[in-house]
PDB file of C-alpha atoms in Angstrom:
ATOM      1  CA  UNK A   1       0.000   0.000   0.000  1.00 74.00           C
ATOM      2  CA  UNK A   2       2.998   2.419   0.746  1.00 81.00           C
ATOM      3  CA  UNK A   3       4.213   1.831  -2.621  1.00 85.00           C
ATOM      4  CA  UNK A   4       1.170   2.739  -4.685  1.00 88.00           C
ATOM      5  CA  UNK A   5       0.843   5.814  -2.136  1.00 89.00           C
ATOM      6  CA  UNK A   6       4.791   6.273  -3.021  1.00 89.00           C
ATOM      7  CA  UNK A   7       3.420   6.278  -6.983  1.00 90.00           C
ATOM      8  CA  UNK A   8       0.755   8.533  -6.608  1.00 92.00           C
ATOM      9  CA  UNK A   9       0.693  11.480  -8.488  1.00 93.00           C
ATOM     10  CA  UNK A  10      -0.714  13.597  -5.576  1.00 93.00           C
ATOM     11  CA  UNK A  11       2.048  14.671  -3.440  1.00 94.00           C
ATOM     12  CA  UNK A  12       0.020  14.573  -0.240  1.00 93.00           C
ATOM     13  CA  UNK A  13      -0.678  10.768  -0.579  1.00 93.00           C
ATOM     14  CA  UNK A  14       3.691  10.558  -1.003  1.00 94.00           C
ATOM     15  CA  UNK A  15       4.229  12.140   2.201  1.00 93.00           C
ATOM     16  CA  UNK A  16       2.152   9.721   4.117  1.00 92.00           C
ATOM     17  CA  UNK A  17       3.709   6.831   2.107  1.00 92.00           C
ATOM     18  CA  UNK A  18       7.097   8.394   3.613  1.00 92.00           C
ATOM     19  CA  UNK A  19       6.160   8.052   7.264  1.00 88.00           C
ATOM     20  CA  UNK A  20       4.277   4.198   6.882  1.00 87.00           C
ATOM     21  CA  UNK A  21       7.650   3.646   5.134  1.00 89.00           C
ATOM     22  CA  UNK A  22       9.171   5.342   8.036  1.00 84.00           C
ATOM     23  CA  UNK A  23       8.158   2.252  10.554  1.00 74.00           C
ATOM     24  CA  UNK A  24       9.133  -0.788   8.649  1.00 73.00           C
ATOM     25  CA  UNK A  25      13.012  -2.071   8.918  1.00 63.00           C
ATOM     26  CA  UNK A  26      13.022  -4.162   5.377  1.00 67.00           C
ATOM     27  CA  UNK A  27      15.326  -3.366   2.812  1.00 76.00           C
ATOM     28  CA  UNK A  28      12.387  -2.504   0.046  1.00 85.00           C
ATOM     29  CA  UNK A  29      10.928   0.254   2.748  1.00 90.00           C
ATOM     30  CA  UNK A  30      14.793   1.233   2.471  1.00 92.00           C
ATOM     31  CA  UNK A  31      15.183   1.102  -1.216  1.00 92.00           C
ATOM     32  CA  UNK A  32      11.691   3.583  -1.574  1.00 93.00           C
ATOM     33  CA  UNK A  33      12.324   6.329   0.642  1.00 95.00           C
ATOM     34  CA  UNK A  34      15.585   6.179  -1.168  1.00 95.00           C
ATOM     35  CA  UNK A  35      13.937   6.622  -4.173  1.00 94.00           C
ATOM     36  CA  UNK A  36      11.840   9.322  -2.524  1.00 95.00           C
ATOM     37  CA  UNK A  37      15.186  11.413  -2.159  1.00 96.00           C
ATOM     38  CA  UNK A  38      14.582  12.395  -5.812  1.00 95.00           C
ATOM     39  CA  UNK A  39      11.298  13.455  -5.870  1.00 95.00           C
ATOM     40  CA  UNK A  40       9.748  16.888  -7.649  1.00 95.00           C
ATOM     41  CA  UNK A  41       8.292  17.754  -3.786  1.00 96.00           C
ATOM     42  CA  UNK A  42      10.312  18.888  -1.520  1.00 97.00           C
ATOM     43  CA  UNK A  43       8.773  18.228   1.125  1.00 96.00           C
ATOM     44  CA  UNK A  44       8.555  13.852   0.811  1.00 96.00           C
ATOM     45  CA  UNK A  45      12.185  13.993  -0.462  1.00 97.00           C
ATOM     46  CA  UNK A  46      12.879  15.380   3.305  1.00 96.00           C
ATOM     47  CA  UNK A  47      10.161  13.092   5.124  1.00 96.00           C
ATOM     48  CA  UNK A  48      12.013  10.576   3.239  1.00 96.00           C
ATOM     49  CA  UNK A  49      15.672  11.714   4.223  1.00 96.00           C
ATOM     50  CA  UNK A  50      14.140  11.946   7.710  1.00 94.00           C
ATOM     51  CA  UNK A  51      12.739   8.168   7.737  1.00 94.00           C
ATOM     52  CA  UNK A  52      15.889   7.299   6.833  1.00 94.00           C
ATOM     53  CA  UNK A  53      18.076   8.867   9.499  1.00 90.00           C
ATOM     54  CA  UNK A  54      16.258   7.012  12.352  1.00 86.00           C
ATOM     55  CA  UNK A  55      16.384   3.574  10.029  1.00 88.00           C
ATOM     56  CA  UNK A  56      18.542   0.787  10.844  1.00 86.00           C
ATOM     57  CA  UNK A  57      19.602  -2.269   8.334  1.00 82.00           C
ATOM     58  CA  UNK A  58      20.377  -3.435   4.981  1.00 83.00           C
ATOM     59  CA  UNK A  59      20.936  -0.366   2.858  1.00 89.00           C
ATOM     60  CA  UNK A  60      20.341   2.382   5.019  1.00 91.00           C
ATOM     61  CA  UNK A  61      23.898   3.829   4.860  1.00 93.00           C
ATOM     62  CA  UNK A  62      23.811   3.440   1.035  1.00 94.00           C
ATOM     63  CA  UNK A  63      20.954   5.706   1.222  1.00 95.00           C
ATOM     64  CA  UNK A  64      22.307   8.627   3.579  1.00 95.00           C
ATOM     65  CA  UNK A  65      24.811   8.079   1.464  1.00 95.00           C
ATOM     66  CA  UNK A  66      22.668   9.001  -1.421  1.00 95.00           C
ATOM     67  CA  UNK A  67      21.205  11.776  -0.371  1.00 95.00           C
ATOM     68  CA  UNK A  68      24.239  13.488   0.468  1.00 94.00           C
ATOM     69  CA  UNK A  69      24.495  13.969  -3.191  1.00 93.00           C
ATOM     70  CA  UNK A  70      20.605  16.000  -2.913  1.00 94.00           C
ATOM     71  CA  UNK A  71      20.099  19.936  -4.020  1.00 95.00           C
ATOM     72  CA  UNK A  72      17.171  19.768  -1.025  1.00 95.00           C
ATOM     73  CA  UNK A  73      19.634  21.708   1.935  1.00 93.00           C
ATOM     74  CA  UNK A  74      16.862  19.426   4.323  1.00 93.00           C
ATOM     75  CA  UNK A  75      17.930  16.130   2.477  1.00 96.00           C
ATOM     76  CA  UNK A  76      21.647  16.773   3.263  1.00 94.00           C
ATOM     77  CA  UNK A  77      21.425  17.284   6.961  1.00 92.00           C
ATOM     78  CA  UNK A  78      19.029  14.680   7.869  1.00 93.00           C
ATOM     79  CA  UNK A  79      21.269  12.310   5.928  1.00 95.00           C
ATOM     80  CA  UNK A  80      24.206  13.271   7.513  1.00 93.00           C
ATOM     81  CA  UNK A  81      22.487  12.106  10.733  1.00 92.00           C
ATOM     82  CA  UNK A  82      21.637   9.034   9.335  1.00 93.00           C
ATOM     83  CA  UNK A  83      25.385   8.945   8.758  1.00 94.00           C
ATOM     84  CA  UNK A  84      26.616   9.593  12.242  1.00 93.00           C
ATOM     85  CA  UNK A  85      24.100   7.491  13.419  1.00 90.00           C
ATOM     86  CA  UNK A  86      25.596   4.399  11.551  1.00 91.00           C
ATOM     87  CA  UNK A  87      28.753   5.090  12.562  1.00 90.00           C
ATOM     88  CA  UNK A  88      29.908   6.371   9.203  1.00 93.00           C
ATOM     89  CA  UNK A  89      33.034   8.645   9.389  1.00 92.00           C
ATOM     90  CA  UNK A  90      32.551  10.764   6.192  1.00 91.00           C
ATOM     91  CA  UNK A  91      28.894  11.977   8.256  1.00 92.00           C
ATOM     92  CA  UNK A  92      30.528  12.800  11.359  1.00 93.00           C
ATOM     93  CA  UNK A  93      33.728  14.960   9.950  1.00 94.00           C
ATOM     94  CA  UNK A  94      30.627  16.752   7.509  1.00 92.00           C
ATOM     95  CA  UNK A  95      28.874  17.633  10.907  1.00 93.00           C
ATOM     96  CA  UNK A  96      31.752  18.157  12.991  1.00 94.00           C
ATOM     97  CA  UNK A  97      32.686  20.897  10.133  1.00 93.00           C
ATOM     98  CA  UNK A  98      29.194  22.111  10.120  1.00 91.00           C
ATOM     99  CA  UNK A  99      29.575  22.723  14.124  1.00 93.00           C
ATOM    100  CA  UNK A 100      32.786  24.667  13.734  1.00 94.00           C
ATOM    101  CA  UNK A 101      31.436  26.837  11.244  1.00 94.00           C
ATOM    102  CA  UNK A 102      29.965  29.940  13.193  1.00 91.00           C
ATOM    103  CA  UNK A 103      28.461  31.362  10.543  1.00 94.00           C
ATOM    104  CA  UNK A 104      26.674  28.234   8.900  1.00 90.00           C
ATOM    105  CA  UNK A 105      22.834  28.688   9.291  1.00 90.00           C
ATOM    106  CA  UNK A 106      22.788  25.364  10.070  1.00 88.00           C
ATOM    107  CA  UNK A 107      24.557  25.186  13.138  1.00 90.00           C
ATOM    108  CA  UNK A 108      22.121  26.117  15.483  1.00 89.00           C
ATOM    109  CA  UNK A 109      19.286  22.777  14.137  1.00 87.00           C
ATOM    110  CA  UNK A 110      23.094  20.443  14.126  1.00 89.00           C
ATOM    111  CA  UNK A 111      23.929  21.401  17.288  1.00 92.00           C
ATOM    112  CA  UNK A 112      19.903  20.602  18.956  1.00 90.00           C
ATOM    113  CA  UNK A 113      19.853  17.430  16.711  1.00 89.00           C
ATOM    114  CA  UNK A 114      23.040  16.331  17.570  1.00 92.00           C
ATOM    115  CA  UNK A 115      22.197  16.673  21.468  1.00 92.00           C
ATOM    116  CA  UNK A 116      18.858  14.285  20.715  1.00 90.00           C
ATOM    117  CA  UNK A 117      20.880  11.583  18.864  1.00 89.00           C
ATOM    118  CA  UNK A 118      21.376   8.477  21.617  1.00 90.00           C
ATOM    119  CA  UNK A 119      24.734   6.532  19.554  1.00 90.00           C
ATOM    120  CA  UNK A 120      27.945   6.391  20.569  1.00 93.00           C
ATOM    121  CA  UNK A 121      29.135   7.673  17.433  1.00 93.00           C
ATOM    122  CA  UNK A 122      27.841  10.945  18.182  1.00 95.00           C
ATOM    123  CA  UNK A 123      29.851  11.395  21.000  1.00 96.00           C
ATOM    124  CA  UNK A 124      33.323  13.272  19.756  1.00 95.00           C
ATOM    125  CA  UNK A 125      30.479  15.738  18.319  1.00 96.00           C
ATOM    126  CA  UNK A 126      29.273  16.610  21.757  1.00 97.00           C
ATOM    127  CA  UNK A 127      32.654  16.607  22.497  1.00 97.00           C
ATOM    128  CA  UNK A 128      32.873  19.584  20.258  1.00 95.00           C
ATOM    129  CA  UNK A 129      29.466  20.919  21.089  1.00 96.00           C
ATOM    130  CA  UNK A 130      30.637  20.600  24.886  1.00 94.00           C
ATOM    131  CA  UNK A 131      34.036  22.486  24.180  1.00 93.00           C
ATOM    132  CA  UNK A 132      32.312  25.546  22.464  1.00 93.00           C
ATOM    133  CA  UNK A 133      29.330  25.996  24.950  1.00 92.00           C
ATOM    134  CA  UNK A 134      31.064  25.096  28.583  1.00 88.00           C
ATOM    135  CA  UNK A 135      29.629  28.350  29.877  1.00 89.00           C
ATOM    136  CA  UNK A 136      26.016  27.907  28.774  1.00 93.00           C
ATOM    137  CA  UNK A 137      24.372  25.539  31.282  1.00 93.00           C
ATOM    138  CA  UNK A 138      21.508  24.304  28.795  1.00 94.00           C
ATOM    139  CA  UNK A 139      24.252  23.063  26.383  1.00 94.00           C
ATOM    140  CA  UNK A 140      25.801  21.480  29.128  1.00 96.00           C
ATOM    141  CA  UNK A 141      22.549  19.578  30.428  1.00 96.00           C
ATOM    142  CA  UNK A 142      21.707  18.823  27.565  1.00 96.00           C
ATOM    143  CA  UNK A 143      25.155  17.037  26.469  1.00 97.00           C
ATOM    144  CA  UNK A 144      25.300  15.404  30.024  1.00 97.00           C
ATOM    145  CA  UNK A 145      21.690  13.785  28.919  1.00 97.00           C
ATOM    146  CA  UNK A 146      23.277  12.601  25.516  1.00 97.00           C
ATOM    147  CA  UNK A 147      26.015  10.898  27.338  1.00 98.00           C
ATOM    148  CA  UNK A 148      23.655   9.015  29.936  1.00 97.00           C
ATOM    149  CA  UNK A 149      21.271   8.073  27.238  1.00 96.00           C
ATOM    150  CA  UNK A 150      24.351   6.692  25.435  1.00 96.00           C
ATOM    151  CA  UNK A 151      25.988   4.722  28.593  1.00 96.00           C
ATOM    152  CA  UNK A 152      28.502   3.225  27.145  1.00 97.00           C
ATOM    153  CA  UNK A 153      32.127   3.136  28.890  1.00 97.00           C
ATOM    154  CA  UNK A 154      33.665   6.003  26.473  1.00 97.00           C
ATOM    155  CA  UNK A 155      29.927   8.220  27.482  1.00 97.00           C
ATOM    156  CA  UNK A 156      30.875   7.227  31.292  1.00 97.00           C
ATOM    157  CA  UNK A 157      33.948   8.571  31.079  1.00 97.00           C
ATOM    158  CA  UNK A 158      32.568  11.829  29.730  1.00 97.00           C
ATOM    159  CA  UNK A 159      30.415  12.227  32.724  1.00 98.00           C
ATOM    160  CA  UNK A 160      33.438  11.607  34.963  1.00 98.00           C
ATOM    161  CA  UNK A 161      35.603  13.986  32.803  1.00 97.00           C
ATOM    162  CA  UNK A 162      32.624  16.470  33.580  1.00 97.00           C
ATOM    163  CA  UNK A 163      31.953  15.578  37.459  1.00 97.00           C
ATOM    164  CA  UNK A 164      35.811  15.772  38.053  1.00 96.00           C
ATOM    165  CA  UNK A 165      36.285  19.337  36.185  1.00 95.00           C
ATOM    166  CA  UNK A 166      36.807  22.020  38.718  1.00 95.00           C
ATOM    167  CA  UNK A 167      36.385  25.003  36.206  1.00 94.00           C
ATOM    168  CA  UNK A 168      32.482  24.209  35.712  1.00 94.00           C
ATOM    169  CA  UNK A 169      29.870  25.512  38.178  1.00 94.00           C
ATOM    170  CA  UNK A 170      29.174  22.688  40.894  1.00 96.00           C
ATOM    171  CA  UNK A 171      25.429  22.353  39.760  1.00 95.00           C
ATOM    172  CA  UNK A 172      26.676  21.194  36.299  1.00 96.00           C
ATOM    173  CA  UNK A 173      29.337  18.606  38.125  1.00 96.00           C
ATOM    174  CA  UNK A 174      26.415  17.276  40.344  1.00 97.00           C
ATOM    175  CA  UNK A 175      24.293  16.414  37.403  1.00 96.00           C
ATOM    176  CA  UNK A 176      27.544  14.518  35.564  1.00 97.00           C
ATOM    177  CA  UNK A 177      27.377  12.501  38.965  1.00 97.00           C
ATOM    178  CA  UNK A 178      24.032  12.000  39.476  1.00 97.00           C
ATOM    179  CA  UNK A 179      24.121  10.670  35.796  1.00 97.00           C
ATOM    180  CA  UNK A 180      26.875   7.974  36.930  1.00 95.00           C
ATOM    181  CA  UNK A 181      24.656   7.104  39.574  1.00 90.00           C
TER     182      UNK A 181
END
């Protein structure tokens, strides 16, 4: 059914075929919002970049891959969060470039999607992230959060880095401890 709606000449009826597609982990939900990446509307070729970045399996990183390559500004950043999620090193030196740049207007949504992503891949990011906004305590919560929700050893040892760092204000330590905890 998601593939007719996919086919359909109204462009409404695509963007709902982009979020059924959105819940299903087989390869030929894959392989059609990959196809979606290329469509005239704008709007289903990012539901369909966004699908993607939260996908897991058989040709997902072929398609963040893919829509790298996309005019659609939208396409490119939700695919290069499908690409740090995966692990891929290409989509984490793109976003750790797009971080650096102060002037990007796209550093402000990388920054507050970065923060929400829960893999360990993300982690040298909000490393960055971290470095660049010590002083603003929402930044800081925020990356503490990312590194809980991770819990892996290398996130761990984040939160001790943080709970052991004299320089930041006790209140941020606390919650690097409590996160331990």
């Amino acid at each position: 059914a998601a593939a007719e709606l996919l086919a359909s000449d109204d462009a409404d009826e695509r963007v709902v075929a982009t979020q059924l597609l959105k819940g299903l982990g087989d390869p030929r939900a894959v392989q059609l919002l990959q196809d979606a990446l290329s469509d005239s509307n704008t709007t289903v070729q990012t539901l369909a970049s966004h699908a993607l970045c939260f996908m897991d399996g058989a040709g997902v990183l072929d398609a963040c891959r893919a829509g790298m390559d996309s005019k659609n500004d939208n396409v490119r950043i939700n695919s290069m969060f499908g690409l740090v999620r995966q692990g891929d090193q290409k989509g984490v030196d793109l976003t750790l470039a797009l971080l650096r740049d102060e002037n990007s207007p796209f550093r402000g949504p990388m920054i507050q999607g970065v923060l929400l992503l829960t893999s360990e891949p993300a982690i040298p990011l909000v490393d960055e992230i971290r470095m660049q906004f010590a002083s603003n305590a929402d930044v800081m919560n925020a990356a503490i959060d990312f590194y809980r929700r991770v819990g892996t050893a290398l996130a761990r040892s984040r939160l001790q880095n943080i709970a052991g760092d004299a320089a930041l204000p006790q209140a941020i330590r606390d919650l690097a401890l409590a996160a331990l905890n």
